[in-house]
Structure formats: C-alpha cells, structure tokens
PDB file of C-alpha atoms in Angstrom:
ATOM      1  CA  UNK A 155      -9.203  20.277  16.314  1.00 62.00           C
ATOM      2  CA  UNK A 156      -7.792  18.155  13.489  1.00 81.00           C
ATOM      3  CA  UNK A 157      -8.847  14.500  13.418  1.00 93.00           C
ATOM      4  CA  UNK A 158      -5.758  12.405  12.765  1.00 96.00           C
ATOM      5  CA  UNK A 159      -5.686   8.622  12.922  1.00 97.00           C
ATOM      6  CA  UNK A 160      -2.997   5.948  12.733  1.00 96.00           C
ATOM      7  CA  UNK A 161      -3.177   2.211  12.086  1.00 97.00           C
ATOM      8  CA  UNK A 162      -3.719   1.733  15.836  1.00 97.00           C
ATOM      9  CA  UNK A 163      -6.942   3.787  15.592  1.00 97.00           C
ATOM     10  CA  UNK A 164      -8.590   1.784  12.788  1.00 98.00           C
ATOM     11  CA  UNK A 165     -10.892  -0.072  15.216  1.00 97.00           C
ATOM     12  CA  UNK A 166     -12.413   3.336  16.120  1.00 97.00           C
ATOM     13  CA  UNK A 167     -13.333   3.942  12.472  1.00 98.00           C
ATOM     14  CA  UNK A 168     -15.905   1.155  12.030  1.00 97.00           C
ATOM     15  CA  UNK A 169     -18.485   2.069   9.400  1.00 96.00           C
ATOM     16  CA  UNK A 170     -16.705   5.236   8.275  1.00 97.00           C
ATOM     17  CA  UNK A 171     -16.050   5.869   4.579  1.00 98.00           C
ATOM     18  CA  UNK A 172     -12.333   5.740   3.808  1.00 98.00           C
ATOM     19  CA  UNK A 173     -11.221   7.669   0.704  1.00 98.00           C
ATOM     20  CA  UNK A 174      -7.900   6.379  -0.637  1.00 98.00           C
ATOM     21  CA  UNK A 175      -5.462   8.869  -2.132  1.00 98.00           C
ATOM     22  CA  UNK A 176      -3.555   7.746  -5.227  1.00 97.00           C
ATOM     23  CA  UNK A 177      -0.224   7.602  -3.396  1.00 95.00           C
ATOM     24  CA  UNK A 178      -1.564   4.948  -1.023  1.00 97.00           C
ATOM     25  CA  UNK A 179      -2.921   2.753  -3.801  1.00 97.00           C
ATOM     26  CA  UNK A 180       0.349   3.028  -5.713  1.00 95.00           C
ATOM     27  CA  UNK A 181       2.295   1.942  -2.601  1.00 94.00           C
ATOM     28  CA  UNK A 182      -0.049  -1.036  -2.182  1.00 95.00           C
ATOM     29  CA  UNK A 183      -0.656  -2.188  -5.740  1.00 94.00           C
ATOM     30  CA  UNK A 184       2.464  -0.984  -7.573  1.00 91.00           C
ATOM     31  CA  UNK A 185       5.198  -1.649  -5.008  1.00 81.00           C
ATOM     32  CA  UNK A 186       8.850  -1.016  -5.669  1.00 76.00           C
ATOM     33  CA  UNK A 187      10.011  -3.047  -2.688  1.00 72.00           C
ATOM     34  CA  UNK A 188      11.937  -0.163  -1.215  1.00 69.00           C
ATOM     35  CA  UNK A 189       9.406   1.828   0.793  1.00 78.00           C
ATOM     36  CA  UNK A 190       8.253   1.269   4.369  1.00 87.00           C
ATOM     37  CA  UNK A 191       4.973   2.802   3.185  1.00 89.00           C
ATOM     38  CA  UNK A 192       4.164  -0.267   1.079  1.00 92.00           C
ATOM     39  CA  UNK A 193       4.063  -2.568   4.100  1.00 92.00           C
ATOM     40  CA  UNK A 194       2.389  -0.049   6.406  1.00 95.00           C
ATOM     41  CA  UNK A 195      -0.417   0.930   4.039  1.00 96.00           C
ATOM     42  CA  UNK A 196      -0.999  -2.666   2.880  1.00 96.00           C
ATOM     43  CA  UNK A 197      -1.529  -3.551   6.529  1.00 97.00           C
ATOM     44  CA  UNK A 198      -3.986  -0.659   6.914  1.00 98.00           C
ATOM     45  CA  UNK A 199      -5.924  -1.808   3.842  1.00 98.00           C
ATOM     46  CA  UNK A 200      -6.153  -5.346   5.236  1.00 97.00           C
ATOM     47  CA  UNK A 201      -7.461  -4.034   8.559  1.00 98.00           C
ATOM     48  CA  UNK A 202     -10.050  -1.841   6.844  1.00 98.00           C
ATOM     49  CA  UNK A 203     -11.221  -4.743   4.649  1.00 97.00           C
ATOM     50  CA  UNK A 204     -11.531  -7.068   7.684  1.00 97.00           C
ATOM     51  CA  UNK A 205     -13.482  -4.340   9.452  1.00 97.00           C
ATOM     52  CA  UNK A 206     -15.707  -3.908   6.352  1.00 97.00           C
ATOM     53  CA  UNK A 207     -15.200  -0.149   6.084  1.00 98.00           C
ATOM     54  CA  UNK A 208     -16.550   1.320   2.844  1.00 98.00           C
ATOM     55  CA  UNK A 209     -13.443   1.910   0.674  1.00 98.00           C
ATOM     56  CA  UNK A 210     -13.903   4.686  -1.863  1.00 98.00           C
ATOM     57  CA  UNK A 211     -12.060   6.465  -4.682  1.00 98.00           C
ATOM     58  CA  UNK A 212     -13.116   8.620  -7.608  1.00 96.00           C
ATOM     59  CA  UNK A 213     -12.135   8.838 -11.242  1.00 94.00           C
ATOM     60  CA  UNK A 214      -9.489  11.474 -10.446  1.00 91.00           C
ATOM     61  CA  UNK A 215      -7.662   8.881  -8.334  1.00 96.00           C
ATOM     62  CA  UNK A 216      -7.944   6.202 -11.030  1.00 97.00           C
ATOM     63  CA  UNK A 217      -6.519   8.656 -13.574  1.00 95.00           C
ATOM     64  CA  UNK A 218      -3.697   9.687 -11.249  1.00 95.00           C
ATOM     65  CA  UNK A 219      -2.751   6.056 -10.547  1.00 97.00           C
ATOM     66  CA  UNK A 220      -2.769   5.160 -14.227  1.00 96.00           C
ATOM     67  CA  UNK A 221      -0.666   8.161 -15.281  1.00 94.00           C
ATOM     68  CA  UNK A 222       1.824   7.995 -12.402  1.00 94.00           C
ATOM     69  CA  UNK A 223       2.433   4.259 -12.680  1.00 94.00           C
ATOM     70  CA  UNK A 224       2.910   4.515 -16.433  1.00 93.00           C
ATOM     71  CA  UNK A 225       5.516   7.249 -15.842  1.00 91.00           C
ATOM     72  CA  UNK A 226       7.190   5.094 -13.195  1.00 90.00           C
ATOM     73  CA  UNK A 227       7.474   2.279 -15.719  1.00 90.00           C
ATOM     74  CA  UNK A 228       8.791   4.676 -18.365  1.00 88.00           C
ATOM     75  CA  UNK A 229      11.489   5.770 -15.906  1.00 87.00           C
ATOM     76  CA  UNK A 230      12.330   2.122 -15.104  1.00 87.00           C
ATOM     77  CA  UNK A 231      12.978   1.453 -18.780  1.00 84.00           C
ATOM     78  CA  UNK A 232      15.403   4.362 -18.943  1.00 81.00           C
ATOM     79  CA  UNK A 233      17.154   3.124 -15.802  1.00 82.00           C
ATOM     80  CA  UNK A 234      17.257  -0.481 -17.057  1.00 84.00           C
ATOM     81  CA  UNK A 235      18.768   0.638 -20.356  1.00 77.00           C
ATOM     82  CA  UNK A 236      21.173   3.010 -18.580  1.00 74.00           C
ATOM     83  CA  UNK A 237      20.196   5.889 -20.782  1.00 71.00           C
ATOM     84  CA  UNK A 238      18.328   9.130 -20.715  1.00 70.00           C
ATOM     85  CA  UNK A 239      14.974   8.942 -22.475  1.00 74.00           C
ATOM     86  CA  UNK A 240      13.657  12.344 -23.389  1.00 78.00           C
ATOM     87  CA  UNK A 241      10.252  12.874 -21.710  1.00 74.00           C
ATOM     88  CA  UNK A 242       8.919  13.936 -25.118  1.00 80.00           C
ATOM     89  CA  UNK A 243       9.387  10.286 -26.181  1.00 83.00           C
ATOM     90  CA  UNK A 244       6.762   9.178 -23.669  1.00 85.00           C
ATOM     91  CA  UNK A 245       3.927   8.966 -26.219  1.00 86.00           C
ATOM     92  CA  UNK A 246       6.103   6.870 -28.535  1.00 89.00           C
ATOM     93  CA  UNK A 247       6.964   4.607 -25.609  1.00 89.00           C
ATOM     94  CA  UNK A 248       3.302   4.302 -24.633  1.00 91.00           C
ATOM     95  CA  UNK A 249       2.494   3.067 -28.158  1.00 93.00           C
ATOM     96  CA  UNK A 250       5.430   0.598 -28.273  1.00 92.00           C
ATOM     97  CA  UNK A 251       5.022  -3.135 -27.599  1.00 95.00           C
ATOM     98  CA  UNK A 252       6.440  -2.682 -24.093  1.00 93.00           C
ATOM     99  CA  UNK A 253       4.196   0.319 -23.511  1.00 93.00           C
ATOM    100  CA  UNK A 254       1.127  -1.625 -24.607  1.00 96.00           C
ATOM    101  CA  UNK A 255       2.023  -4.416 -22.175  1.00 96.00           C
ATOM    102  CA  UNK A 256       2.428  -1.882 -19.377  1.00 95.00           C
ATOM    103  CA  UNK A 257      -0.981  -0.414 -20.253  1.00 96.00           C
ATOM    104  CA  UNK A 258      -2.451  -3.916 -20.009  1.00 97.00           C
ATOM    105  CA  UNK A 259      -0.721  -4.561 -16.655  1.00 96.00           C
ATOM    106  CA  UNK A 260      -1.898  -1.266 -15.137  1.00 96.00           C
ATOM    107  CA  UNK A 261      -5.432  -1.805 -16.426  1.00 97.00           C
ATOM    108  CA  UNK A 262      -5.477  -5.307 -14.934  1.00 97.00           C
ATOM    109  CA  UNK A 263      -4.451  -4.008 -11.511  1.00 96.00           C
ATOM    110  CA  UNK A 264      -7.052  -1.232 -11.702  1.00 97.00           C
ATOM    111  CA  UNK A 265      -9.822  -3.641 -12.728  1.00 97.00           C
ATOM    112  CA  UNK A 266      -8.935  -6.648 -10.568  1.00 97.00           C
ATOM    113  CA  UNK A 267      -7.641  -4.981  -7.423  1.00 95.00           C
ATOM    114  CA  UNK A 268      -9.168  -1.535  -7.174  1.00 96.00           C
ATOM    115  CA  UNK A 269     -12.488  -1.599  -9.029  1.00 96.00           C
ATOM    116  CA  UNK A 270     -13.378  -4.946  -7.432  1.00 95.00           C
ATOM    117  CA  UNK A 271     -12.721  -3.730  -3.878  1.00 95.00           C
ATOM    118  CA  UNK A 272     -13.536  -0.023  -3.936  1.00 97.00           C
ATOM    119  CA  UNK A 273     -16.687   1.953  -4.551  1.00 97.00           C
ATOM    120  CA  UNK A 274     -16.331   4.728  -7.096  1.00 96.00           C
ATOM    121  CA  UNK A 275     -17.827   7.990  -5.920  1.00 95.00           C
ATOM    122  CA  UNK A 276     -18.203  11.166  -7.866  1.00 88.00           C
ATOM    123  CA  UNK A 277     -19.771  14.531  -7.984  1.00 88.00           C
ATOM    124  CA  UNK A 278     -20.975  16.791 -10.748  1.00 90.00           C
ATOM    125  CA  UNK A 279     -19.161  20.083 -10.652  1.00 91.00           C
ATOM    126  CA  UNK A 280     -20.741  23.310 -11.804  1.00 92.00           C
ATOM    127  CA  UNK A 281     -19.055  26.646 -12.499  1.00 95.00           C
ATOM    128  CA  UNK A 282     -19.666  27.852  -8.944  1.00 93.00           C
ATOM    129  CA  UNK A 283     -18.037  24.705  -7.529  1.00 92.00           C
ATOM    130  CA  UNK A 284     -15.032  25.024  -9.816  1.00 92.00           C
ATOM    131  CA  UNK A 285     -14.669  28.731  -9.046  1.00 92.00           C
ATOM    132  CA  UNK A 286     -14.612  27.829  -5.348  1.00 90.00           C
ATOM    133  CA  UNK A 287     -11.948  25.159  -5.976  1.00 92.00           C
ATOM    134  CA  UNK A 288      -9.881  27.655  -7.977  1.00 93.00           C
ATOM    135  CA  UNK A 289     -10.000  30.269  -5.219  1.00 87.00           C
ATOM    136  CA  UNK A 290      -6.648  29.245  -3.803  1.00 77.00           C
ATOM    137  CA  UNK A 291      -5.323  27.576  -0.739  1.00 81.00           C
ATOM    138  CA  UNK A 292      -2.356  25.438   0.181  1.00 86.00           C
ATOM    139  CA  UNK A 293      -3.474  22.420  -1.863  1.00 91.00           C
ATOM    140  CA  UNK A 294      -3.097  21.890  -5.598  1.00 91.00           C
ATOM    141  CA  UNK A 295      -6.270  21.619  -7.664  1.00 92.00           C
ATOM    142  CA  UNK A 296      -6.460  17.798  -7.618  1.00 91.00           C
ATOM    143  CA  UNK A 297      -6.025  17.757  -3.845  1.00 94.00           C
ATOM    144  CA  UNK A 298      -8.781  20.369  -3.491  1.00 94.00           C
ATOM    145  CA  UNK A 299     -11.088  18.082  -5.489  1.00 94.00           C
ATOM    146  CA  UNK A 300     -10.153  15.180  -3.192  1.00 95.00           C
ATOM    147  CA  UNK A 301     -10.841  17.315  -0.109  1.00 95.00           C
ATOM    148  CA  UNK A 302     -14.184  18.416  -1.540  1.00 95.00           C
ATOM    149  CA  UNK A 303     -15.186  14.804  -2.279  1.00 96.00           C
ATOM    150  CA  UNK A 304     -14.150  13.687   1.202  1.00 97.00           C
ATOM    151  CA  UNK A 305     -16.240  16.447   2.741  1.00 95.00           C
ATOM    152  CA  UNK A 306     -19.277  15.649   0.587  1.00 95.00           C
ATOM    153  CA  UNK A 307     -19.014  11.895   1.370  1.00 96.00           C
ATOM    154  CA  UNK A 308     -18.139  12.375   5.076  1.00 96.00           C
ATOM    155  CA  UNK A 309     -15.022  10.337   4.379  1.00 98.00           C
ATOM    156  CA  UNK A 310     -11.733   9.979   6.173  1.00 98.00           C
ATOM    157  CA  UNK A 311      -8.834  10.566   3.791  1.00 98.00           C
ATOM    158  CA  UNK A 312      -6.163   7.855   3.793  1.00 98.00           C
ATOM    159  CA  UNK A 313      -3.074   9.612   2.477  1.00 97.00           C
ATOM    160  CA  UNK A 314       0.663   9.974   2.868  1.00 95.00           C
ATOM    161  CA  UNK A 315       0.636  13.406   1.208  1.00 95.00           C
ATOM    162  CA  UNK A 316       2.193  16.021   3.494  1.00 92.00           C
ATOM    163  CA  UNK A 317       0.391  18.766   1.565  1.00 93.00           C
ATOM    164  CA  UNK A 318      -2.684  17.953   3.672  1.00 94.00           C
ATOM    165  CA  UNK A 319      -0.930  19.049   6.887  1.00 92.00           C
ATOM    166  CA  UNK A 320      -3.172  22.085   7.382  1.00 90.00           C
ATOM    167  CA  UNK A 321      -6.356  20.388   6.187  1.00 91.00           C
ATOM    168  CA  UNK A 322      -9.376  20.181   8.447  1.00 91.00           C
ATOM    169  CA  UNK A 323     -10.242  16.795   6.916  1.00 95.00           C
ATOM    170  CA  UNK A 324     -10.133  13.714   9.123  1.00 97.00           C
ATOM    171  CA  UNK A 325      -6.996  11.867   7.984  1.00 97.00           C
ATOM    172  CA  UNK A 326      -5.713   8.322   8.438  1.00 98.00           C
ATOM    173  CA  UNK A 327      -1.971   8.149   7.823  1.00 97.00           C
ATOM    174  CA  UNK A 328       1.430   6.793   8.777  1.00 95.00           C
ATOM    175  CA  UNK A 329       3.083  10.077   7.763  1.00 94.00           C
ATOM    176  CA  UNK A 330       4.672  11.528  10.896  1.00 92.00           C
ATOM    177  CA  UNK A 331       4.464  15.030   9.439  1.00 91.00           C
ATOM    178  CA  UNK A 332       0.670  14.740   9.157  1.00 92.00           C
ATOM    179  CA  UNK A 333       0.413  13.298  12.665  1.00 91.00           C
ATOM    180  CA  UNK A 334       2.441  16.125  14.227  1.00 80.00           C
ATOM    181  CA  UNK A 335      -0.565  18.282  15.053  1.00 52.00           C
ATOM    182  CA  UNK A 336       0.285  21.812  16.048  1.00 46.00           C
ATOM    183  CA  UNK A 337       3.514  21.769  13.985  1.00 44.00           C
TER     184      UNK A 337
END
C-alpha cells in the first residue's frame, strides 16, 4: 500500500528524513505570489523545522532549482518588456548585467536558505546503477534519481509532482492527484 501523507500527518513523521523536490523549494523560496502551493508548502516546511525532521536534498535538486529559477527570471524579463526573447538568447542574457544580478540572487537564496537548513545527501553511481535507472518506467531520469536517493536514505519525498502518482515511495504532498490512492 502506498504511504501518502498530508500536512495534517506531519506529527506522525517525527525523526523521518524528508527529501525536498525542487518544485517545493521553488514554491517556498522563489514565490510568484500566485500559487496556493507557496503558502501550503511553506507551512509544511515550518512544521517540519519545528519538529526537527532531517531536511535533505542532493546536488540534482540544487541544479534543478538554479536552472529553473534562472529560466523563470528570463521569462519575466520577456514579459516585462512585452516582447518575445528567443530562447537561444538565454546565454547572452545570463552574461548580461541583469543576468549576473539574477545569478547572485539565486546563489544567495541557495546558500542562505537551502544550504543552511538542509543536509546535502548524495550517492556515487556506477554503470550498473545507471543502467538500472535507464531501464525505463513512468518517471523521467531525474525523478528516477530522486526516487533512488529517497529509497537509499529511507526518506519521505515532499513533492507536488504528479509524475510520482504510481511510485511506491512514501510521499508528503498537498497535491490531490497524489493523494487519490487507487486512482
């Protein structure tokens, strides 16, 4: 049976490792002000911190946060300037004055908010491990790595990603799709 947890279940998770997916950390630390997820997952983080749960991520998550938030900012510039910016211009944007400031802002959030409050876990992967991860399934490769890390660290995955609907991982979420067991 799938283990699924909501904010109301956090008290039952004392002492358990909680692995944060990138989408959750982006909702919390790079809010747009327009998503219910920002408030819900910020509240979950506060509860987990008060409860002193080990909060964990890996370098894949850090990379995903950095790249996705930089793209979000790139898109905001295009929207602000009411123009289409060709995605091929991204590298030029990244090296612009505004891009360098965005890099600094993202790095500050990663250092001051995430690295200060989360343990970084990792795993060395060998050819056999990678071959296993490449053997298919309903998850993309990055999500398979996350699932593998959660399994190896006996962690509960905190995610809003509906792709994990068929996962056997224990999951903490506010995503109704993930909570609808036996869909």
